[in-house]
Short mmCIF file of C-alpha atoms and ligand atoms in Angstrom, two decimals:
data_model
loop_
_atom_site.label_atom_id
_atom_site.label_comp_id
_atom_site.label_asym_id
_atom_site.label_seq_id
_atom_site.Cartn_x
_atom_site.Cartn_y
_atom_site.Cartn_z
CA UNK A 1 66.89 80.06 117.58
CA UNK A 2 64.15 81.43 120.74
CA UNK A 3 66.22 84.64 121.35
CA UNK A 4 68.09 87.11 119.16
CA UNK A 5 71.70 86.60 118.47
CA UNK A 6 74.18 89.76 118.35
CA UNK A 7 77.35 88.89 116.02
CA UNK A 8 78.37 92.73 116.08
CA UNK A 9 82.11 93.16 116.21
CA UNK A 10 84.84 91.59 116.88
CA UNK A 11 83.28 88.90 114.21
CA UNK A 12 85.38 86.44 113.23
CA UNK A 13 83.88 83.67 116.08
CA UNK A 14 81.19 82.11 114.72
CA UNK A 15 82.82 81.02 111.14
CA UNK A 16 86.12 80.94 112.41
CA UNK A 17 84.66 77.91 114.89
CA UNK A 18 83.17 75.75 111.76
CA UNK A 19 86.67 76.52 109.63
CA UNK A 20 88.74 75.12 111.95
CA UNK A 21 87.02 71.78 111.56
CA UNK A 22 86.67 72.04 107.83
CA UNK A 23 85.88 74.42 104.88
CA UNK A 24 83.00 76.43 105.60
CA UNK A 25 80.04 75.56 103.52
CA UNK A 26 78.87 78.46 100.68
CA UNK A 27 75.17 79.70 99.76
CA UNK A 28 74.16 81.11 96.60
CA UNK A 29 71.02 83.79 97.03
CA UNK A 30 69.14 84.80 93.09
CA UNK A 31 67.13 87.65 94.16
CA UNK A 32 64.37 88.40 92.26
CA UNK A 33 61.61 90.78 92.46
CA UNK A 34 61.68 94.15 95.28
CA UNK A 35 64.12 95.64 96.96
CA UNK A 36 62.60 93.63 100.16
CA UNK A 37 63.81 90.81 98.41
CA UNK A 38 66.68 92.40 97.87
CA UNK A 39 66.78 92.98 101.82
CA UNK A 40 65.22 89.72 102.72
CA UNK A 41 68.39 88.07 101.22
CA UNK A 42 70.93 90.08 102.98
CA UNK A 43 68.99 88.52 106.63
CA UNK A 44 69.08 84.95 104.85
CA UNK A 45 72.48 85.66 104.21
CA UNK A 46 73.22 87.00 107.85
CA UNK A 47 70.96 84.04 109.07
CA UNK A 48 73.35 81.88 107.55
CA UNK A 49 76.27 83.30 108.26
CA UNK A 50 75.46 82.79 112.03
CA UNK A 51 75.62 78.92 111.23
CA UNK A 52 79.00 78.97 109.30
CA UNK A 53 78.17 79.58 105.81
CA UNK A 54 79.66 81.76 103.57
CA UNK A 55 78.70 83.73 100.14
CA UNK A 56 79.48 81.45 97.51
CA UNK A 57 80.92 82.93 94.49
CA UNK A 58 78.73 81.70 91.49
CA UNK A 59 75.97 78.51 92.03
CA UNK A 60 78.51 75.93 90.44
CA UNK A 61 80.77 76.76 93.63
CA UNK A 62 77.89 76.86 95.96
CA UNK A 63 76.50 73.95 98.43
CA UNK A 64 73.43 75.66 98.96
CA UNK A 65 71.29 77.90 96.28
CA UNK A 66 68.54 79.35 97.04
CA UNK A 67 66.19 81.50 94.84
CA UNK A 68 64.57 84.00 96.23
CA UNK A 69 61.28 84.98 94.42
CA UNK A 70 58.45 87.24 92.60
CA UNK A 71 55.37 86.30 92.18
CA UNK A 72 54.40 89.74 90.85
CA UNK A 73 53.46 88.58 87.73
CA UNK A 74 53.57 86.11 85.81
CA UNK A 75 56.73 86.07 84.04
CA UNK A 76 58.54 86.79 87.60
CA UNK A 77 57.07 83.42 88.14
CA UNK A 78 57.85 81.51 85.64
CA UNK A 79 61.40 83.07 85.34
CA UNK A 80 61.61 80.32 88.81
CA UNK A 81 60.50 77.50 86.90
CA UNK A 82 63.10 77.67 84.08
CA UNK A 83 65.93 78.52 86.37
CA UNK A 84 64.78 75.45 88.20
CA UNK A 85 65.26 73.17 85.21
CA UNK A 86 68.98 74.51 84.39
CA UNK A 87 69.57 74.09 88.08
CA UNK A 88 68.66 70.25 87.78
CA UNK A 89 71.62 69.59 85.75
CA UNK A 90 74.57 71.35 88.01
CA UNK A 91 72.25 68.75 91.07
CA UNK A 92 72.75 65.87 89.27
CA UNK A 93 76.62 66.62 88.56
CA UNK A 94 77.36 67.45 92.02
CA UNK A 95 75.94 64.37 93.15
CA UNK A 96 78.10 61.94 91.77
CA UNK A 97 81.24 64.12 93.49
CA UNK A 98 80.29 64.01 97.02
CA UNK A 99 79.83 67.88 97.45
CA UNK A 100 76.07 67.15 97.04
CA UNK A 101 73.97 70.72 96.36
CA UNK A 102 70.62 72.11 98.63
CA UNK A 103 68.26 73.67 96.63
CA UNK A 104 65.41 75.74 98.34
CA UNK A 105 62.94 78.13 97.10
CA UNK A 106 62.39 81.58 99.35
CA UNK A 107 59.84 84.52 99.21
CA UNK A 108 56.93 85.23 97.76
CA UNK A 109 56.34 82.25 94.78
CA UNK A 110 56.89 79.93 98.06
CA UNK A 111 54.89 81.36 99.83
CA UNK A 112 52.11 81.10 97.27
CA UNK A 113 53.03 78.11 95.62
CA UNK A 114 54.04 76.05 98.76
CA UNK A 115 54.22 72.26 98.11
CA UNK A 116 53.04 72.91 94.27
CA UNK A 117 56.51 73.89 94.26
CA UNK A 118 58.04 70.41 94.88
CA UNK A 119 55.22 68.47 93.11
CA UNK A 120 56.17 70.35 89.79
CA UNK A 121 59.70 70.67 90.50
CA UNK A 122 61.10 67.87 92.95
CA UNK A 123 64.48 69.23 92.26
CA UNK A 124 63.50 71.48 94.98
CA UNK A 125 64.56 70.39 98.51
CA UNK A 126 63.14 73.24 100.62
CA UNK A 127 60.41 76.01 100.72
CA UNK A 128 60.22 78.89 102.93
CA UNK A 129 58.06 81.55 102.42
CA UNK A 130 58.90 85.02 103.83
CA UNK A 131 57.67 84.96 107.66
CA UNK A 132 59.59 81.88 108.28
CA UNK A 133 63.59 83.02 107.31
CA UNK A 134 64.65 83.35 111.18
CA UNK A 135 63.91 79.37 111.22
CA UNK A 136 66.32 79.01 107.81
CA UNK A 137 69.00 77.22 109.26
CA UNK A 138 67.38 74.78 111.18
CA UNK A 139 64.88 74.05 107.96
CA UNK A 140 68.48 73.96 105.49
CA UNK A 141 69.62 71.38 107.71
CA UNK A 142 67.03 69.19 108.05
CA UNK A 143 66.99 69.21 104.01
CA UNK A 144 70.85 68.44 104.09
CA UNK A 145 69.79 65.03 105.85
CA UNK A 146 67.43 64.54 103.11
CA UNK A 147 64.37 65.71 104.64
CA UNK A 148 61.88 68.11 102.00
CA UNK A 149 60.61 71.01 103.64
CA UNK A 150 57.89 73.06 103.06
CA UNK A 151 57.33 75.70 105.56
CA UNK A 152 55.47 78.96 104.67
CA UNK A 153 53.26 79.53 107.77
CA UNK A 154 52.71 82.64 109.28
CA UNK A 155 54.77 82.37 112.64
CA UNK A 156 52.95 84.59 115.61
CA UNK A 157 56.72 85.07 115.94
CA UNK A 158 58.24 88.54 114.91
CA UNK A 159 60.62 87.21 112.34
CA UNK A 160 62.67 90.14 113.05
CA UNK A 161 62.90 89.42 116.80
CA UNK A 162 64.72 86.83 115.82
CA UNK A 163 67.40 87.39 113.02
CA UNK A 164 70.96 87.65 113.90
CA UNK A 165 72.24 91.60 113.08
CA UNK A 166 74.64 91.51 110.50
CA UNK A 167 78.49 91.83 111.38
CA UNK A 168 79.75 95.24 110.60
CA UNK A 169 81.88 93.67 107.72
CA UNK A 170 79.65 92.15 105.99
CA UNK A 171 77.56 95.64 106.20
CA UNK A 172 80.43 96.90 104.23
CA UNK A 173 80.95 94.71 101.96
CA UNK A 174 77.58 95.73 101.09
CA UNK A 175 78.36 99.31 99.55
CA UNK A 176 77.43 102.81 101.57
CA UNK A 177 73.82 102.51 100.60
CA UNK A 178 71.45 100.35 102.32
CA UNK A 179 67.89 98.78 102.40
CA UNK A 180 65.39 99.36 105.65
CA UNK A 181 61.98 96.96 106.34
CA UNK A 182 60.25 99.09 108.48
CA UNK A 183 56.67 97.48 107.54
CA UNK A 184 55.51 94.52 105.99
CA UNK A 185 52.18 93.13 104.07
CA UNK A 186 49.58 94.64 102.45
CA UNK A 187 46.01 95.34 103.95
CA UNK A 188 44.81 96.77 100.58
CA UNK A 189 43.86 94.25 98.40
CA UNK A 190 44.12 95.95 94.98
CA UNK A 191 42.52 93.69 92.83
CA UNK A 192 45.20 92.76 90.69
CA UNK A 193 48.19 92.17 93.62
CA UNK A 194 48.93 89.45 95.33
CA UNK A 195 51.67 91.12 97.26
CA UNK A 196 48.33 90.65 100.25
CA UNK A 197 48.64 86.82 99.60
CA UNK A 198 52.35 86.69 99.64
CA UNK A 199 53.11 89.21 102.22
CA UNK A 200 50.48 88.74 104.68
CA UNK A 201 48.53 91.91 106.65
CA UNK A 202 50.64 94.95 107.47
CA UNK A 203 52.43 94.61 110.70
CA UNK A 204 55.02 97.38 111.44
CA UNK A 205 58.42 97.00 113.13
CA UNK A 206 58.93 99.34 116.31
CA UNK A 207 60.47 102.33 116.05
CA UNK A 208 63.03 101.57 118.29
CA UNK A 209 64.43 98.13 116.29
CA UNK A 210 64.43 100.38 113.20
CA UNK A 211 66.54 103.05 114.88
CA UNK A 212 69.03 100.33 116.51
CA UNK A 213 69.33 98.79 112.85
CA UNK A 214 69.99 102.21 111.34
CA UNK A 215 72.87 102.96 113.92
CA UNK A 216 74.41 99.38 112.94
CA UNK A 217 74.12 100.46 109.52
CA UNK A 218 76.04 103.60 109.68
CA UNK A 219 78.15 102.86 112.21
CA UNK A 220 79.24 100.12 109.66
CA UNK A 221 79.38 103.40 106.99
CA UNK A 222 76.55 103.57 105.26
CA UNK A 223 75.44 106.58 104.31
CA UNK A 224 71.79 106.43 102.80
CA UNK A 225 69.37 104.17 104.19
CA UNK A 226 65.80 104.25 102.24
CA UNK A 227 63.16 102.55 104.14
CA UNK A 228 60.98 99.83 102.91
CA UNK A 229 57.59 98.73 103.22
CA UNK A 230 54.98 97.76 100.75
CA UNK A 231 53.12 100.12 102.26
CA UNK A 232 55.77 101.80 104.14
CA UNK A 233 53.91 105.17 104.92
CA UNK A 234 51.12 102.81 106.21
CA UNK A 235 54.19 102.60 108.87
CA UNK A 236 53.43 103.15 112.76
CA UNK A 237 53.87 102.67 115.93
CA UNK A 238 55.49 102.95 119.28
CA UNK A 239 57.58 106.19 119.12
CA UNK A 240 60.99 106.42 121.92
CA UNK A 241 59.20 109.21 123.61
CA UNK A 242 55.58 106.95 123.99
CA UNK A 243 53.51 108.70 121.83
CA UNK A 244 52.12 107.14 118.41
CA UNK A 245 54.54 107.38 115.37
CA UNK A 246 53.53 107.79 111.88
CA UNK A 247 56.29 107.29 109.04
CA UNK A 248 56.70 111.17 109.24
CA UNK A 249 57.88 111.04 112.97
CA UNK A 250 60.40 108.47 112.52
CA UNK A 251 61.96 110.09 109.31
CA UNK A 252 62.65 113.23 111.79
CA UNK A 253 63.98 110.79 114.65
CA UNK A 254 66.11 109.08 111.78
CA UNK A 255 67.42 112.65 109.98
CA UNK A 256 69.06 113.02 114.27
CA UNK A 257 71.50 110.18 113.27
CA UNK A 258 75.13 111.47 113.14
CA UNK A 259 76.74 109.88 109.88
CA UNK A 260 73.45 109.39 108.35
CA UNK A 261 73.96 111.88 104.77
CA UNK A 262 70.53 110.48 103.30
CA UNK A 263 67.03 109.33 103.27
CA UNK A 264 64.56 107.26 101.38
CA UNK A 265 61.70 105.30 102.02
CA UNK A 266 59.67 102.98 98.93
CA UNK A 267 56.67 102.16 98.28
CA UNK A 268 53.81 104.68 99.28
CA UNK A 269 50.30 104.77 98.66
CA UNK A 270 48.40 107.60 97.99
CA UNK A 271 46.06 107.46 100.70
CA UNK A 272 48.35 107.06 103.49
CA UNK A 273 50.12 110.99 102.41
CA UNK A 274 49.66 112.15 106.30
CA UNK A 275 50.40 115.90 107.22
CA UNK A 276 53.45 114.92 109.03
CA UNK A 277 55.15 112.89 106.54
CA UNK A 278 54.24 116.13 103.84
CA UNK A 279 56.21 118.17 106.74
CA UNK A 280 59.33 115.94 106.90
CA UNK A 281 59.84 116.67 103.10
CA UNK A 282 59.44 120.12 104.17
CA UNK A 283 61.61 120.83 107.28
CA UNK A 284 64.38 117.84 106.47
CA UNK A 285 67.35 118.12 103.94
CA UNK A 286 68.03 114.85 104.72
CA UNK A 287 65.15 113.45 103.29
CA UNK A 288 65.21 113.46 99.60
CA UNK A 289 63.44 115.33 97.34
CA UNK A 290 61.83 112.41 94.99
CA UNK A 291 58.67 110.35 95.81
CA UNK A 292 57.99 106.59 94.32
CA UNK A 293 54.21 106.96 94.76
CA UNK A 294 52.13 104.56 92.46
CA UNK A 295 49.00 105.71 91.01
CA UNK A 296 48.05 102.88 88.50
CA UNK A 297 45.81 104.13 86.08
CA UNK A 298 44.20 107.93 85.57
CA UNK A 299 40.68 106.50 85.32
CA UNK A 300 38.18 106.97 88.06
CA UNK A 301 36.63 104.20 86.61
CA UNK A 302 40.00 101.83 86.84
CA UNK A 303 40.89 102.79 90.07
CA UNK A 304 37.43 102.01 91.17
CA UNK A 305 37.81 97.97 89.85
CA UNK A 306 41.07 98.02 91.34
CA UNK A 307 39.97 99.01 94.69
CA UNK A 308 42.72 101.36 95.06
CA UNK A 309 40.43 103.95 97.21
CA UNK A 310 41.39 106.69 96.02
CA UNK A 311 40.46 109.05 92.51
CA UNK A 312 42.77 110.75 90.15
CA UNK A 313 42.01 113.98 91.12
CA UNK A 314 42.83 112.48 95.27
CA UNK A 315 46.12 111.68 94.04
CA UNK A 316 46.78 115.06 91.84
CA UNK A 317 46.19 116.69 95.75
CA UNK A 318 48.89 114.82 97.14
CA UNK A 319 51.49 115.49 94.11
CA UNK A 320 50.40 119.16 94.43
CA UNK A 321 50.87 119.07 98.33
CA UNK A 322 53.95 117.51 98.28
CA UNK A 323 55.40 119.92 95.79
CA UNK A 324 54.27 122.62 97.64
CA UNK A 325 56.13 121.62 101.14
CA UNK A 326 58.87 120.50 98.86
CA UNK A 327 59.13 122.74 95.16
CA UNK A 328 62.25 120.24 94.23
CA UNK A 329 60.57 117.19 94.88
CA UNK A 330 60.20 114.85 91.60
CA UNK A 331 58.08 112.53 91.15
CA UNK A 332 57.93 109.02 90.35
CA UNK A 333 54.98 106.19 89.92
CA UNK A 334 54.14 102.81 88.81
CA UNK A 335 51.67 102.54 86.51
CA UNK A 336 49.39 99.18 84.67
CA UNK A 337 47.89 99.43 81.36
CA UNK A 338 45.52 97.10 80.08
CA UNK A 339 43.78 96.11 83.40
CA UNK A 340 40.04 94.18 82.61
CA UNK A 341 37.57 96.54 81.32
CA UNK A 342 40.03 99.68 80.50
CA UNK A 343 38.98 101.47 76.69
CA UNK A 344 40.95 102.99 75.02
CA UNK A 345 38.87 106.40 77.00
CA UNK A 346 40.14 105.40 80.21
CA UNK A 347 43.94 105.00 78.68
CA UNK A 348 43.49 108.45 77.92
CA UNK A 349 42.75 109.62 81.14
CA UNK A 350 46.25 107.78 82.20
CA UNK A 351 48.39 109.45 79.68
CA UNK A 352 46.77 112.74 80.77
CA UNK A 353 47.95 112.11 84.27
CA UNK A 354 51.79 111.64 83.31
CA UNK A 355 51.79 114.83 81.40
CA UNK A 356 49.54 116.61 84.50
CA UNK A 357 52.25 115.32 86.80
CA UNK A 358 55.59 114.87 84.83
CA UNK A 359 57.09 112.07 85.93
CA UNK A 360 61.48 111.77 86.55
CA UNK A 361 61.14 108.32 86.66
CA UNK A 362 58.46 105.42 86.23
CA UNK A 363 57.84 102.12 86.10
CA UNK A 364 55.03 100.85 83.85
CA UNK A 365 53.56 97.33 83.28
CA UNK A 366 50.89 95.27 80.94
CA UNK A 367 48.46 94.02 83.50
CA UNK A 368 49.32 90.21 84.48
CA UNK A 369 45.89 87.91 86.02
CA UNK A 370 47.50 86.54 89.29
CA UNK A 371 45.57 83.10 90.46
CA UNK A 372 43.37 84.12 93.40
CA UNK A 373 43.02 87.73 93.02
CA UNK A 374 39.16 89.17 91.93
CA UNK A 375 41.10 90.81 88.83
CA UNK A 376 41.99 87.22 87.24
CA UNK A 377 37.65 86.63 87.09
CA UNK A 378 36.52 89.97 85.96
CA UNK A 379 34.64 90.10 82.44
CA UNK A 380 36.33 92.41 79.81
CA UNK A 381 40.34 91.10 79.75
CA UNK A 382 41.95 93.26 77.47
CA UNK A 383 43.65 91.49 74.94
CA UNK A 384 47.80 91.53 74.94
CA UNK A 385 48.24 93.02 71.69
CA UNK A 386 46.07 96.20 72.37
CA UNK A 387 47.89 96.29 76.05
CA UNK A 388 51.18 95.92 74.19
CA UNK A 389 50.10 98.79 72.33
CA UNK A 390 49.04 101.07 75.02
CA UNK A 391 52.22 99.98 77.16
CA UNK A 392 54.38 101.10 74.48
CA UNK A 393 52.62 104.47 73.71
CA UNK A 394 53.09 105.35 77.96
CA UNK A 395 56.55 104.35 78.04
CA UNK A 396 57.18 106.74 75.54
CA UNK A 397 55.65 109.56 77.05
CA UNK A 398 57.32 108.41 80.18
CA UNK A 399 60.81 108.01 78.60
CA UNK A 400 60.71 111.30 76.91
CA UNK A 401 59.44 113.16 80.48
CA UNK A 402 62.49 111.36 81.67
CA UNK A 403 65.50 111.82 79.59
CA UNK A 404 64.15 116.28 79.63
CA UNK A 405 64.35 115.64 83.26
CA UNK A 406 67.81 114.43 83.05
CA UNK A 407 68.32 116.88 80.50
CA UNK A 408 66.99 119.95 82.42
CA UNK A 409 69.85 119.30 85.30
CA UNK A 410 72.44 120.01 83.01
CA UNK A 411 74.44 123.28 84.36
CA UNK A 412 73.20 122.67 87.82
CA UNK A 413 75.14 121.71 91.01
CA UNK A 414 74.05 119.37 93.69
CA UNK A 415 75.32 116.94 95.87
CA UNK A 416 76.43 113.25 94.96
CA UNK A 417 76.76 110.02 97.29
CA UNK A 418 79.66 108.74 95.54
CA UNK A 419 78.71 104.84 95.61
CA UNK A 420 80.94 102.13 93.42
CA UNK A 421 83.69 102.61 91.11
CA UNK A 422 82.99 103.40 87.22
CA UNK A 423 83.99 101.32 83.80
CA UNK A 424 86.88 103.19 83.08
CA UNK A 425 89.91 103.62 85.60
CA UNK A 426 89.51 107.03 87.64
CA UNK A 427 85.61 107.34 87.40
CA UNK A 428 82.86 106.42 90.32
CA UNK A 429 79.85 106.37 89.87
CA UNK A 430 77.28 108.05 92.30
CA UNK A 431 73.62 109.50 92.46
CA UNK A 432 71.85 112.34 92.37
CA UNK A 433 69.79 113.16 95.19
CA UNK A 434 66.79 112.12 92.52
CA UNK A 435 68.14 108.73 92.24
CA UNK A 436 69.97 109.45 88.63
CA UNK A 437 73.17 107.87 88.54
CA UNK A 438 76.31 110.31 87.75
CA UNK A 439 79.51 109.75 86.34
CA UNK A 440 82.50 111.60 87.59
CA UNK A 441 86.34 111.67 87.53
CA UNK A 442 88.16 111.77 90.51
CA UNK A 443 91.61 110.49 92.31
CA UNK A 444 90.98 112.38 94.96
CA UNK A 445 87.16 111.02 96.80
CA UNK A 446 86.58 107.52 97.91
CA UNK A 447 83.21 105.49 97.82
CA UNK A 448 80.79 106.46 100.46
CA UNK A 449 81.52 110.37 100.01
CA UNK A 450 78.97 112.92 99.66
CA UNK A 451 80.45 115.55 97.46
CA UNK A 452 79.01 119.04 95.51
CA UNK A 453 79.25 118.24 91.81
CA UNK A 454 77.99 120.23 88.86
CA UNK A 455 76.62 118.28 86.01
CA UNK A 456 78.46 118.81 82.47
CA UNK A 457 76.34 116.30 80.25
CA UNK A 458 73.33 114.01 80.25
CA UNK A 459 72.49 110.75 78.57
CA UNK A 460 68.95 108.34 79.06
CA UNK A 461 70.23 106.61 82.28
CA UNK A 462 73.00 108.91 83.78
CA UNK A 463 74.36 112.04 83.92
CA UNK A 464 78.33 113.42 83.79
CA UNK A 465 79.47 115.97 86.58
CA UNK A 466 82.30 117.79 87.79
CA UNK A 467 83.02 118.67 90.92
CA UNK A 468 83.01 121.69 92.27
CA UNK A 469 85.85 120.99 95.45
CA UNK A 470 83.46 120.72 98.28
CA UNK A 471 82.79 118.18 100.29
CA UNK A 472 79.28 117.82 101.89
CA UNK A 473 79.46 114.70 104.34
CA UNK A 474 76.88 115.11 107.64
N1 LIG B 1 52.85 98.32 97.31
C1 LIG B 1 53.52 98.87 96.18
C2 LIG B 1 53.51 97.83 95.27
C3 LIG B 1 53.64 96.35 94.57
S1 LIG B 1 53.71 95.90 93.62
C4 LIG B 1 52.00 99.71 96.11
O1 LIG B 1 50.77 99.26 96.22
O2 LIG B 1 52.46 100.62 94.83
C5 LIG B 1 54.46 96.90 92.16
C6 LIG B 1 53.56 97.27 91.08
O3 LIG B 1 53.89 95.89 90.10
C7 LIG B 1 52.77 97.68 91.34
O4 LIG B 1 53.13 99.28 91.81
C8 LIG B 1 52.05 97.69 89.93
O5 LIG B 1 52.23 98.68 89.30
C9 LIG B 1 52.38 96.54 89.90
N2 LIG B 1 51.44 95.15 89.63
C10 LIG B 1 51.50 94.70 90.72
N3 LIG B 1 50.42 93.80 90.38
C11 LIG B 1 51.02 93.53 89.07
C12 LIG B 1 50.05 92.92 88.11
N4 LIG B 1 49.24 91.32 88.43
N5 LIG B 1 50.01 93.07 86.84
C13 LIG B 1 50.68 93.64 86.79
N6 LIG B 1 51.53 94.51 86.92
C14 LIG B 1 51.13 94.42 88.71
FE1 LIG B 2 49.46 95.56 96.19
FE2 LIG B 2 47.77 97.57 96.27
FE3 LIG B 2 48.59 95.92 98.33
FE4 LIG B 2 50.34 97.41 96.96
S1 LIG B 2 48.89 98.48 98.05
S2 LIG B 2 51.08 95.65 97.63
S3 LIG B 2 49.56 97.79 95.12
S4 LIG B 2 47.49 95.02 97.22
FE1 LIG B 3 57.73 90.40 94.14
FE2 LIG B 3 56.98 89.27 96.24
FE3 LIG B 3 58.13 91.67 95.94
S1 LIG B 3 55.56 89.60 94.38
S2 LIG B 3 57.24 92.89 94.25
S3 LIG B 3 58.91 90.13 95.46
S4 LIG B 3 56.73 91.57 97.92
#
């Protein structure tokens, strides 16, 4: 593929051409890991749609199965191999039916392990890393002819310039919220983390292509966009005014798009929270008051060993500045317990920083040594049971903070974006500005409406609300 294929509506032509000769081939993508993988799976689906593939309802119904994998912790990577074991039986069965299945591994395990995957699991036909998804249709075609293919190159061309745009009907079928990758890769090299090796060095997409993609999403009915990057706030590039922009400017520009009600971004690094980004939180109503800002540990000694390039006090200063700019902002974070050398004292510092910040939500993990990272060979690895016991204590504190945050919402009135039908008839599930699920009973509103709601009850994972009668869409 040498140029961008634009499949804007009218959009039936590509698959119709294939359908006229034989039934369209079907692809099933199983996604593991982070939101960027979720986004990548949609882009792969779009690339394959341009080649006549339609989504399959299940693995059993597919001609092509892709596992879009995650390498961040050992458990995530091992899941792939147990899934491949299960698929082997399916593939054997299908060989006898005259409708063979092609099986591919994509994503971060593909990038990290390359052809090792085929050595360990010969059932796999193709292995494709995140930087070459634009070549996927050709790779799949070759694999269907019987070639085993491994492509984990960092392609010299920008894949985003070569991936086809989604059709509006396909965007609509995915709902009213969407992810949009603006930055990929990482140059920070935290000593526990595989991402710099699996996603490569930091690359920012241009402001013009991001704004163009955002417009397409909004035109197709998307009401909320989450900008994605491994270090999303390290995004930078030439703006549409010719000046050098950072993420703050980009958010100011996107907030001008008519019909886009909500903006979010994730994941941020504390050292890249600059003044303009903080000003965006102060000035933009459409930028949701929720910030995911991982700190990993509250101990300066451990932060240093992790190569995080900030101290606990630096992190607290950033939180303080963001809160001054946007007093209703809620914080979320990531934590690792049991990093090599972590003492009970270091862990106490982590509990302390959690108490000081007060989180509305968080992800916390037991340290998992990853091959090729400096942390894996450090002395003083913490025994699994010690780390497990610390994790339980940390999670009890974080859960307690989350419950208290939810309970404090009862009686308050705020906007809820209606996202999907609830379990019971007449119920719609929406999201609060702070990412909480909100269950509302209503016959008068549709998915995609932004409505004002009063919170009547709080559970551990969701809120219940009644409508105040105001529709507040942009
Ligand atoms: N780019 C983001 C997050 C990357 S991975 C950032 O810089 O914050 C998401 C989270 O997984 C990390 O924030 C970290 O908390 C966790 N993580 C990464 N490597 C890990 C490892 N080896 N063991 C346990 N948790 C890990
Ligand atoms: Fe991993 Fe650190 Fe980069 Fe985040 S900043 S992706 S944790 S190396
Ligand atoms: Fe996993 Fe790769 Fe995301 S390792 S967390 S899928 S960037």
